[in-house]
PDB file of C-alpha atoms in Angstrom:
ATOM      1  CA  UNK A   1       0.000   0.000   0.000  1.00  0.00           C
ATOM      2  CA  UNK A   2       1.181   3.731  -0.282  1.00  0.00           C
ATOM      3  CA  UNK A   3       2.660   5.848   2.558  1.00  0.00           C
ATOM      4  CA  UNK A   4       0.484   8.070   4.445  1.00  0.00           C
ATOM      5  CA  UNK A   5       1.685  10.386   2.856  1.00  0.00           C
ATOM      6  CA  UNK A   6       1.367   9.351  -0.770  1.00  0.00           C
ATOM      7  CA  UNK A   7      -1.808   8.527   0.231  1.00  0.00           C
ATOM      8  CA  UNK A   8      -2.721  11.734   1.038  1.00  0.00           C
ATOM      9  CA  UNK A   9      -1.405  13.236  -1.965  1.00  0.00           C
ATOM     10  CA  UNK A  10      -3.363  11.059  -3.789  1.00  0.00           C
ATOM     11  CA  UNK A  11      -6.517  11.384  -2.042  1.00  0.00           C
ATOM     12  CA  UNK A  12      -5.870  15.089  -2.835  1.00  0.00           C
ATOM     13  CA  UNK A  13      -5.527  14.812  -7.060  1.00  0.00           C
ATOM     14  CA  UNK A  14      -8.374  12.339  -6.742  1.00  0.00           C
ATOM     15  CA  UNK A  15     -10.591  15.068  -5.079  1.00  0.00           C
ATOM     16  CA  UNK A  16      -9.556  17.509  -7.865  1.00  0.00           C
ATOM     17  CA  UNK A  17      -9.658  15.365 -10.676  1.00  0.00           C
ATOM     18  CA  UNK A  18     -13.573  14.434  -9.342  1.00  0.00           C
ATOM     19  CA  UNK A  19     -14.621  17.894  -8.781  1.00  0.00           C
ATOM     20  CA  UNK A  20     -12.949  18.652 -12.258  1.00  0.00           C
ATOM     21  CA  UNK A  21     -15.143  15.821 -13.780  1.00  0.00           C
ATOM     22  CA  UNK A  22     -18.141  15.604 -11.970  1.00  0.00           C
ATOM     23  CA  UNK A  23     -19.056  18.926 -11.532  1.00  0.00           C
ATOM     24  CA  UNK A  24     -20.865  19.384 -15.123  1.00  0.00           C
ATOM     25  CA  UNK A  25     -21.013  15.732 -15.588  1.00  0.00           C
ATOM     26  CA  UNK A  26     -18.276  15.529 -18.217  1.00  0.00           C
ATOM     27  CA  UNK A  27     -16.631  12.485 -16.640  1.00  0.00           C
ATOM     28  CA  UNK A  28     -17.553  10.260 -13.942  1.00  0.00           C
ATOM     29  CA  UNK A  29     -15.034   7.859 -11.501  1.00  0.00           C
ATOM     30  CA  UNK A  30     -16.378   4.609 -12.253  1.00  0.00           C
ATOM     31  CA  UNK A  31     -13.260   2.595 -10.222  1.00  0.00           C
ATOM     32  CA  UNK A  32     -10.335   3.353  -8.110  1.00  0.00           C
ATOM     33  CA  UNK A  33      -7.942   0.369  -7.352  1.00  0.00           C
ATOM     34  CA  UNK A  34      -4.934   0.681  -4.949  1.00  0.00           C
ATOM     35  CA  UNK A  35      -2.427  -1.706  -5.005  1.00  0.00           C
ATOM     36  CA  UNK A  36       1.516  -2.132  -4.724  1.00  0.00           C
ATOM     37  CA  UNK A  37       2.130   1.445  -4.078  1.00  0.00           C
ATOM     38  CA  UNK A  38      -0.149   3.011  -6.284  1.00  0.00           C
ATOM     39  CA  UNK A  39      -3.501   3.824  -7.640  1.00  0.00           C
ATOM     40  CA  UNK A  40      -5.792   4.014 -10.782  1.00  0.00           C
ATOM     41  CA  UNK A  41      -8.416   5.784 -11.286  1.00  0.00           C
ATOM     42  CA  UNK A  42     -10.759   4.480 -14.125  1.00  0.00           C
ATOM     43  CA  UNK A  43     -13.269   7.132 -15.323  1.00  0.00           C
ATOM     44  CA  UNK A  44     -15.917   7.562 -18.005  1.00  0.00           C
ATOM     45  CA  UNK A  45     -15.713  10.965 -19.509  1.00  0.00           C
ATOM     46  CA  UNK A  46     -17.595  12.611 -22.689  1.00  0.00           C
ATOM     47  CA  UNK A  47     -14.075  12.169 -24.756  1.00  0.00           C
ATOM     48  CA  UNK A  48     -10.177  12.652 -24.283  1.00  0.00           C
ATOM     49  CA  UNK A  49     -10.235  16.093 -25.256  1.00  0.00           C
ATOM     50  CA  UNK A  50     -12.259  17.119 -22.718  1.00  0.00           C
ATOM     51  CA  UNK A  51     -10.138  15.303 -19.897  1.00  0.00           C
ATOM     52  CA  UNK A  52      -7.053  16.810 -20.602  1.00  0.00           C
ATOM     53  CA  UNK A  53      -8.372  20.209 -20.684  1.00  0.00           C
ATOM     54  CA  UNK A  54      -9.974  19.458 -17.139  1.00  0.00           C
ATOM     55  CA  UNK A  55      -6.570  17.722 -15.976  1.00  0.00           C
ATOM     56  CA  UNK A  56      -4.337  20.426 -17.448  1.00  0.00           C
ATOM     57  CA  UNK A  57      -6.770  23.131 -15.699  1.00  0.00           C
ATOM     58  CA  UNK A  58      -6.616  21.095 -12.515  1.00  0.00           C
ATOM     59  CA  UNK A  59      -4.270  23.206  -9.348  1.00  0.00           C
ATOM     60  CA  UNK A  60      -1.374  21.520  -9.834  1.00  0.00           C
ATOM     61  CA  UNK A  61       1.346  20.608  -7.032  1.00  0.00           C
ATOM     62  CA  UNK A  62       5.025  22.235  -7.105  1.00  0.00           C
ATOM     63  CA  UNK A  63       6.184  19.178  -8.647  1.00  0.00           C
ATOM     64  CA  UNK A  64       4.169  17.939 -11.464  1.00  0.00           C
ATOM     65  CA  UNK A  65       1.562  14.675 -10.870  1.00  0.00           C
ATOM     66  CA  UNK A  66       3.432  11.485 -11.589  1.00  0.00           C
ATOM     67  CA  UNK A  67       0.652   9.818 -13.803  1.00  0.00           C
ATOM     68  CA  UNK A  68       0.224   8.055 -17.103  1.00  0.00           C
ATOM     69  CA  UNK A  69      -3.049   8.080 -18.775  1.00  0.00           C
ATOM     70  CA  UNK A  70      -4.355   5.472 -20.797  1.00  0.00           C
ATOM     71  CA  UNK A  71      -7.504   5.675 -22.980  1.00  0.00           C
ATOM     72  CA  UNK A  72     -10.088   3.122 -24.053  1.00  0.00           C
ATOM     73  CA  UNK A  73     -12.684   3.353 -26.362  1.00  0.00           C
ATOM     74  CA  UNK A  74     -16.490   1.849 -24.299  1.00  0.00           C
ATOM     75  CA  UNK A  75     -19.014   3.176 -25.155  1.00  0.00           C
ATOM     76  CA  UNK A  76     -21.341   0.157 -23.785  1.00  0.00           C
ATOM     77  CA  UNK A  77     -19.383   0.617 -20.095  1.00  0.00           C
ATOM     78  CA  UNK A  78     -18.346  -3.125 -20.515  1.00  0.00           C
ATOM     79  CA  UNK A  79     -15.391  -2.719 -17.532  1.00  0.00           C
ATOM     80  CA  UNK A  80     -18.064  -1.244 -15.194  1.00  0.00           C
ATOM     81  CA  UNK A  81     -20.605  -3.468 -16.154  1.00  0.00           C
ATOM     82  CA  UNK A  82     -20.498  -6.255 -13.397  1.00  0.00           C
ATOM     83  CA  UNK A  83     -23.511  -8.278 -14.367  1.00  0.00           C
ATOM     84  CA  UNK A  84     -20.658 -11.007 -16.820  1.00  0.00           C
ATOM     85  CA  UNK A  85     -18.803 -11.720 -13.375  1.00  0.00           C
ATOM     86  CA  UNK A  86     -19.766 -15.082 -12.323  1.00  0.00           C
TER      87      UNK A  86
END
C-alpha cells in the first residue's frame, strides 16, 4: 500500500480530478484500485479532449503529478458493467 503520505497526496488529485469531472457531468469515476504502491483511477468521460483540458486546468502541485493516462474506447461501459462476473 502507499505511505500516508502518498496517500494523502493522492486522495488530494483524486478530489480535484472528481470535482474537475463531476461537476458538469463531463466524466464520472467509475473505479479506483490501490495496489503495490499506487492507484488508478478508471473514469468515463464525454471524450479525451475534454479530460485533458480538465486535468491540465486542474491546481497543480510544485512538482508535477506522476501519472500516465491510458484511454479506451467503451461506449457500452463493458469494464463497469459487473452483471458477466460469475
Amino acid at each position: 500500500m502507499p505511505s500516508p503520505e502518498d496517500s494523502e497526496r493522492m486522495e488530494v488529485f483524486e478530489n480535484r480530478l472528481v470535482g474537475a469531472l463531476e461537476s458538469d457531468l463531463s466524466g464520472l469515476l467509475a473505479n479506483v484500485i490501490t495496489t503495490n504502491g499506487y492507484r488508478e483511477w478508471v473514469l468515463y468521460t464525454k471524450s479525451v479532449d475534454v479530460f485533458s483540458e480538465r486535468l491540465h486546468n486542474m491546481p497543480q502541485e510544485k512538482e508535477p503529478y506522476p501519472i500516465q493516462i491510458e484511454a479506451d474506447h467503451d461506449p457500452g461501459w463493458t469494464y463497469y458493467d459487473l452483471s458477466n462476473e460469475t
